[in-house]
C-alpha positions as CSV (number, residue, x, y, z in Angstrom):
1,X,91.8,111.9,98.6
2,X,93.0,111.1,95.0
3,X,96.2,109.2,95.7
4,X,95.9,106.6,98.5
5,X,97.2,103.2,99.6
6,X,94.8,101.0,101.6
7,X,96.5,98.4,103.7
8,X,93.7,97.5,106.2
9,X,92.2,94.0,105.8
10,X,88.9,95.6,104.8
11,X,87.7,99.1,103.9
12,X,85.9,101.4,101.6
13,X,87.1,103.3,98.6
14,X,85.0,106.4,97.8
15,X,85.3,108.8,94.8
16,X,86.1,112.4,95.9
17,X,83.1,114.1,97.6
18,X,80.9,111.0,97.3
19,X,77.9,111.1,97.0
20,X,77.9,114.9,96.1
21,X,79.6,114.4,92.8
22,X,83.3,114.1,92.1
23,X,84.1,117.2,90.2
24,X,86.1,117.6,86.9
25,X,89.5,117.0,85.6
26,X,90.4,114.2,88.0
27,X,93.1,111.5,87.7
28,X,93.0,109.4,90.9
29,X,94.9,106.3,91.8
30,X,94.1,104.1,94.8
31,X,96.1,101.0,95.6
32,X,94.8,98.2,97.9
33,X,97.5,96.0,99.3
34,X,96.8,92.8,101.2
35,X,99.0,90.1,102.6
36,X,101.1,88.3,100.0
37,X,99.4,85.1,98.9
38,X,95.9,86.5,99.5
39,X,93.4,87.9,97.1
40,X,91.2,91.0,97.2
41,X,87.4,91.0,96.7
42,X,85.7,94.2,95.5
43,X,82.0,94.9,96.1
44,X,80.4,97.8,94.2
45,X,77.7,99.3,96.4
46,X,77.0,102.4,94.3
47,X,78.3,103.5,90.9
48,X,77.4,106.6,88.9
49,X,79.9,108.1,86.4
50,X,79.4,110.3,83.4
51,X,78.9,107.6,80.7
52,X,81.6,107.3,78.0
53,X,83.7,110.1,79.4
54,X,84.6,109.2,83.0
55,X,86.1,105.8,83.8
56,X,87.2,103.6,86.6
57,X,89.8,100.9,85.7
58,X,90.6,98.1,88.1
59,X,94.0,96.6,87.6
60,X,95.5,93.3,89.0
61,X,98.8,94.6,90.4
62,X,100.4,97.9,91.4
63,X,101.8,99.2,88.1
64,X,100.1,101.2,85.3
65,X,100.9,98.2,83.0
66,X,99.2,95.6,85.3
67,X,96.5,93.5,83.6
68,X,93.0,95.2,83.6
69,X,90.3,93.3,85.4
70,X,87.6,95.7,84.2
71,X,86.9,99.3,83.0
72,X,83.6,100.8,84.1
73,X,81.6,103.9,83.2
74,X,77.9,105.0,83.4
75,X,75.4,104.1,86.1
76,X,75.2,100.3,85.9
77,X,76.6,98.9,89.2
78,X,79.4,96.5,88.2
79,X,79.4,92.9,89.6
80,X,81.8,91.7,92.2
81,X,85.5,91.4,91.3
82,X,88.3,89.3,92.8
83,X,92.0,89.9,92.2
84,X,94.4,87.3,91.2
85,X,97.2,88.9,93.2
86,X,97.4,90.6,96.6
87,X,97.5,94.1,95.1
88,X,94.7,96.0,93.2
89,X,95.1,99.4,91.5
90,X,92.1,101.5,90.9
91,X,92.5,104.3,88.4
92,X,89.7,106.9,88.1
93,X,89.6,109.5,85.4
94,X,87.1,112.3,85.0
95,X,87.0,114.8,82.1
96,X,86.4,118.5,82.1
97,X,82.6,118.5,82.3
98,X,79.7,116.9,84.1
99,X,80.0,114.4,86.9
100,X,77.9,111.7,88.5
101,X,77.5,110.8,92.1
102,X,80.6,108.7,92.0
103,X,81.2,105.4,93.6
104,X,81.3,103.5,96.8
105,X,83.3,100.3,96.8
106,X,84.1,98.0,99.7
107,X,86.9,95.5,99.7
108,X,88.1,92.6,101.9
């Protein structure tokens, strides 16, 4: 569940074992791919990560060097995001201790 490509027009990205807590020592990458020329809209429905130690980075494109649209941690639910391209890369990192509920993100 930690490396996936999403190609459906709409769907849900869940952290591992959501909402039971995502565990430790994770490095997950999810790629959302839509039709060329379109954009992707993310809605954060729930968000709870260990503050300052576990992070979700949203990147505009499919490479590790793509521009970052936002990096999120803690329990504040981020506002909606829209990509500038037809590919979004979500990178999730969790350290060796403590975890939160995780996240539930829908896209279209």
